[in-house]
Structures are given as structure tokens and as C-alpha cells.
PDB file of C-alpha atoms in Angstrom:
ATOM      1  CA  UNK A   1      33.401 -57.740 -60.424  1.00  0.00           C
ATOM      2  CA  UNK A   2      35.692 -55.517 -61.864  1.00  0.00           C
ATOM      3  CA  UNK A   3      32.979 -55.125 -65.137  1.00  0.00           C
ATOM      4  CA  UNK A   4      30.692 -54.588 -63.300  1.00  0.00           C
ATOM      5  CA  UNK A   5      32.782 -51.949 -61.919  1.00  0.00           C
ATOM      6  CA  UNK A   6      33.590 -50.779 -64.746  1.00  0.00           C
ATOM      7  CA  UNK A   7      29.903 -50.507 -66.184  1.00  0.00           C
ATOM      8  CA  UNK A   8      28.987 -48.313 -62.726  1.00  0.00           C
ATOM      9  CA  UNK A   9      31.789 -45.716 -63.281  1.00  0.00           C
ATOM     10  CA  UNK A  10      30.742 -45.272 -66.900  1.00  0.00           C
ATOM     11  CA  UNK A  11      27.320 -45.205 -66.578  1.00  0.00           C
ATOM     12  CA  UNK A  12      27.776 -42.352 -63.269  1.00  0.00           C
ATOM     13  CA  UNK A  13      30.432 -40.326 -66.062  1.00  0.00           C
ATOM     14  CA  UNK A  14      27.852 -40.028 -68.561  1.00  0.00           C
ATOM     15  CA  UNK A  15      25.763 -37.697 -66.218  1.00  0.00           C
ATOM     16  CA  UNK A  16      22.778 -39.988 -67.710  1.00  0.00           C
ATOM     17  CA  UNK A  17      20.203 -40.295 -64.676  1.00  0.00           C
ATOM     18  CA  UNK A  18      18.554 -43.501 -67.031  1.00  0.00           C
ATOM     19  CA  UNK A  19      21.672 -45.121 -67.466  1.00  0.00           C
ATOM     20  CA  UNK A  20      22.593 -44.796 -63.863  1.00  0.00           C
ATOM     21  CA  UNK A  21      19.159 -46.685 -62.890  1.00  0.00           C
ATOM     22  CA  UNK A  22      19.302 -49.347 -65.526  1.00  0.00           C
ATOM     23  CA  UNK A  23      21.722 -51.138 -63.059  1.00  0.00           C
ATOM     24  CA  UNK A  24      19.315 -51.096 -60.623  1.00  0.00           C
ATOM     25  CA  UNK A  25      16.409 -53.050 -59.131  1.00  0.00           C
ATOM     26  CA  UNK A  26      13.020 -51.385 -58.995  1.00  0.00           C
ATOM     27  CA  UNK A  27      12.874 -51.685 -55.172  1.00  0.00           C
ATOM     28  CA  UNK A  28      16.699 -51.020 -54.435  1.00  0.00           C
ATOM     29  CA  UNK A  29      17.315 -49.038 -51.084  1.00  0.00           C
ATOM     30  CA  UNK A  30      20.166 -46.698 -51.104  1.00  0.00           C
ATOM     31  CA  UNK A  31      22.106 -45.467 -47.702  1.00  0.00           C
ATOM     32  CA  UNK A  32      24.388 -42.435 -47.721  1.00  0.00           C
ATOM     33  CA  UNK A  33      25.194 -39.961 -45.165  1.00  0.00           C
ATOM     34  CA  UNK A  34      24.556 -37.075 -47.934  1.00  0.00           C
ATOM     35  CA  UNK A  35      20.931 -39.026 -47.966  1.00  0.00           C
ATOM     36  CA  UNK A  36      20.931 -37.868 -44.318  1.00  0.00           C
ATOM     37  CA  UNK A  37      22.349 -34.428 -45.255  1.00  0.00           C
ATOM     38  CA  UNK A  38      19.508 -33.972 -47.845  1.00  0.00           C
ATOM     39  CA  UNK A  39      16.405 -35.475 -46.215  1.00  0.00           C
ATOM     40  CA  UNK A  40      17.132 -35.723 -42.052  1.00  0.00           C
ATOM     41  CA  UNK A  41      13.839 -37.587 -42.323  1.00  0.00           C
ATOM     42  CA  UNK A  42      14.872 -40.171 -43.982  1.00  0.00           C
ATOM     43  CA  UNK A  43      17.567 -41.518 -41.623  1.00  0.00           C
ATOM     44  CA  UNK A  44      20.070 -41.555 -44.528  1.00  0.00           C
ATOM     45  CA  UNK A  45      17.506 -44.056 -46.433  1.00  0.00           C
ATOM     46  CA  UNK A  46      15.581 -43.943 -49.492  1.00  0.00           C
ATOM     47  CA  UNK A  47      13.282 -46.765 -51.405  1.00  0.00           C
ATOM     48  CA  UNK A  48      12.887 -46.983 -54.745  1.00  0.00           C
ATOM     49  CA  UNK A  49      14.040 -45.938 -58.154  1.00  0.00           C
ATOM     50  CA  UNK A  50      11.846 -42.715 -58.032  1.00  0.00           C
ATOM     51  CA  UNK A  51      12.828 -41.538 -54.658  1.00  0.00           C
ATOM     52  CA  UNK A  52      16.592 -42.345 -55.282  1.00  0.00           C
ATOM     53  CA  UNK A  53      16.597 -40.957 -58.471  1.00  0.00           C
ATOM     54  CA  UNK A  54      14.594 -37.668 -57.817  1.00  0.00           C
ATOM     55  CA  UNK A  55      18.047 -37.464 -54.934  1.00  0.00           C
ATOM     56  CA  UNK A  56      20.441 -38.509 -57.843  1.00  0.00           C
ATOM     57  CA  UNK A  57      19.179 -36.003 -60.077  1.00  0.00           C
ATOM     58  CA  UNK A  58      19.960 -32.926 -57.433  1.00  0.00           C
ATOM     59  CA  UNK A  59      23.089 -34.418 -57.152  1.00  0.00           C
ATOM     60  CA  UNK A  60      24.262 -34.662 -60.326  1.00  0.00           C
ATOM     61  CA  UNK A  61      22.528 -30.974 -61.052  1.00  0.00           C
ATOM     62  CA  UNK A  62      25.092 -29.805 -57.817  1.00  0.00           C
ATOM     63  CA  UNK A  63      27.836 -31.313 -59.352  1.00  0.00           C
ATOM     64  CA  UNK A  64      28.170 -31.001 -62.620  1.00  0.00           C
ATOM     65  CA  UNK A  65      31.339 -31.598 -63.111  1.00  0.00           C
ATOM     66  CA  UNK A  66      31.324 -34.658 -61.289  1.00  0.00           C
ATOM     67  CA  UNK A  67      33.687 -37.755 -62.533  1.00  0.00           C
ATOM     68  CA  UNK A  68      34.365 -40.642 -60.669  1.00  0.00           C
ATOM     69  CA  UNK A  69      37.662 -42.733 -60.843  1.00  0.00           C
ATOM     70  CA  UNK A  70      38.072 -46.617 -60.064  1.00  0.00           C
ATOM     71  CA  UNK A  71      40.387 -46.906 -57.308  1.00  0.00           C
ATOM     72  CA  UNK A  72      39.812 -50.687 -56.510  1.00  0.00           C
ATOM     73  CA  UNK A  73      37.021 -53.504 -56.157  1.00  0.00           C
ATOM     74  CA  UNK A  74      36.321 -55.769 -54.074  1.00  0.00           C
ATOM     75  CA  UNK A  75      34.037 -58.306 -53.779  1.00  0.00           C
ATOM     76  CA  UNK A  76      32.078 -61.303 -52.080  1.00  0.00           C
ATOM     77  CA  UNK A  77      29.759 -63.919 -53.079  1.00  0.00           C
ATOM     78  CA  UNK A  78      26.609 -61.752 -53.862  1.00  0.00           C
ATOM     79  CA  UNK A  79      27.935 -58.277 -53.232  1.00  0.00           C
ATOM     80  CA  UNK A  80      31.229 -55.860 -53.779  1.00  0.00           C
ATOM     81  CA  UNK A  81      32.420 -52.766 -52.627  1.00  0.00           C
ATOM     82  CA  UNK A  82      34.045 -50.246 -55.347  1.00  0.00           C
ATOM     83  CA  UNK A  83      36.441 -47.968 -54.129  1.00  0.00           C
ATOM     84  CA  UNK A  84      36.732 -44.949 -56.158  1.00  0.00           C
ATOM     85  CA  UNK A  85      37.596 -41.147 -56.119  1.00  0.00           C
ATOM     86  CA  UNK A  86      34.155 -39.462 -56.023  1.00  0.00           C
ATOM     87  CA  UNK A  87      33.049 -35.575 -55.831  1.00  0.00           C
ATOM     88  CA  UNK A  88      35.461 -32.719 -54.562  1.00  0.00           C
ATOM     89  CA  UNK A  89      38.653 -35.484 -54.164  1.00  0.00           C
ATOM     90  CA  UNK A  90      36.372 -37.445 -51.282  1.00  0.00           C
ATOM     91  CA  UNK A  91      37.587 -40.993 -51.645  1.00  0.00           C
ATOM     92  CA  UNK A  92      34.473 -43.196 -51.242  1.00  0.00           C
ATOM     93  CA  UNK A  93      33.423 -46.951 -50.966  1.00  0.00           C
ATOM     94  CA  UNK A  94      30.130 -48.219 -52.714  1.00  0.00           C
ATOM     95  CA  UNK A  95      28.636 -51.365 -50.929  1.00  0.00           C
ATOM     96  CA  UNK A  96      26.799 -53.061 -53.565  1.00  0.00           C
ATOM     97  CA  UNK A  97      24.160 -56.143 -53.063  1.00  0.00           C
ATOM     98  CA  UNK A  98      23.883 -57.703 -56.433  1.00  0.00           C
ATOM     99  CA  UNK A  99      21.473 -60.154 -58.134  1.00  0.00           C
ATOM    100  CA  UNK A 100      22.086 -62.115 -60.642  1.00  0.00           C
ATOM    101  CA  UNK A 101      18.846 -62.250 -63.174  1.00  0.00           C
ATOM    102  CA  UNK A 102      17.512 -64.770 -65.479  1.00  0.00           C
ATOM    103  CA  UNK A 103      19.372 -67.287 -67.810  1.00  0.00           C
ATOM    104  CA  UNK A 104      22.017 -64.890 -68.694  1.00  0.00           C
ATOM    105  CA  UNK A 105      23.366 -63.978 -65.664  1.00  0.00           C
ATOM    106  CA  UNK A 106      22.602 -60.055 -66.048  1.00  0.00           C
ATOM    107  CA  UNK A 107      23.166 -58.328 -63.176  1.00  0.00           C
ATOM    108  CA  UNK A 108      20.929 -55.828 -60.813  1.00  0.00           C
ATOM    109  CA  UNK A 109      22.047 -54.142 -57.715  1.00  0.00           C
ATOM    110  CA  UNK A 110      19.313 -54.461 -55.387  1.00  0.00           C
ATOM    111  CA  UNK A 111      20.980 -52.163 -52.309  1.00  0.00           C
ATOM    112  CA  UNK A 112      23.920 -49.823 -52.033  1.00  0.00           C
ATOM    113  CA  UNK A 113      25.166 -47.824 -49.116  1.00  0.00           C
ATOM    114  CA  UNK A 114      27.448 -45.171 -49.951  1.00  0.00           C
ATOM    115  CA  UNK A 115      31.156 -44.749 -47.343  1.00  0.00           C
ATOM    116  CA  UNK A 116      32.639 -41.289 -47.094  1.00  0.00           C
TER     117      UNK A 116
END
């Protein structure tokens, strides 16, 4: 868990929107009350790599400067929750559902919700 962990915090440093989706299913859903904040329509819930990263990329053009820093991880059997210091000092928690896929175990998360 704590790779994995590891691999999300990385990938969400490098400011890279493709790197940030490669851990991701096609079809994940993502929850966050900024979701809500951006799109009220929504209900805080977007589908999709192309909706969630279309949202991602705003974000990470608003915060430029954004770094996050691994506070602590938990986890279950098919999910984990990463608790981390995210934008403007907020300390968040990042519900992940993971799947394991094919032979090698590689890993996709497939939905997220985002704690503020």
C-alpha cells in the first residue's frame, strides 16, 4: 500500500496530467466536494478519465504550486485511504478502490473520493 502510495504522490508532484491518469481505470468515478464546488451539477461526481481529467487539469492550472506530502496510509483488502497534506496546508484523505490487473498484479484505481 504504501508504494502504491508512494507512486500517487509522485505522479500528482510531477504536475503531469498523463502520469496522474495512468493509475487509473478508464471508467473510474471520482467524488470531491471541490467536484461540487466546480460543477454543482454534478453532485460532487464525475465519470471517466476525460471528464476527471478536463477537472484535474483546472486544478492543477489553479494551483501551480501544488505539492502533496504523505502523511499516512491505510488500507483494506481492495482499497486504501492516503492521508496526505494537499493544497493551501488542507490535510486530506484519498479513498482509493483498487484493482489488481492481469498476471502481474499491476494495479488500477477504479474510484476515489476525495476528504477535506
Amino acid at each position: 500500500a504504501r508504494e502504491i502510495a508512494n507512486e500517487w504522490i509522485d505522479s500528482w508532484n510531477t504536475h503531469d496530467l498523463n502520469k496522474i491518469l495512468s493509475h487509473y481505470t478508464d471508467s473510474f468515478e471520482m467524488q470531491s466536494p471541490f467536484i461540487l464546488k466546480m460543477y454543482p451539477e454534478s453532485g460532487g461526481k464525475l465519470v471517466g478519465k476525460a471528464a476527471v481529467g478536463e477537472y484535474w487539469e483546472r486544478a492543477l492550472q489553479k494551483y501551480s504550486d501544488l505539492h502533496f506530502e504523505l502523511l499516512d496510509v491505510m488500507f483494506s483488502v481492495d482499497s486504501m485511504c492516503i492521508v496526505y497534506k494537499s493544497v493551501n496546508g488542507l490535510r486530506a484523505v484519498e479513498w482509493l478502490q483498487i484493482e489488481t490487473i492481469g498476471d502481474n498484479n499491476d494495479w488500477k484505481i477504479s474510484k476515489a473520493a476525495g476528504h477535506y
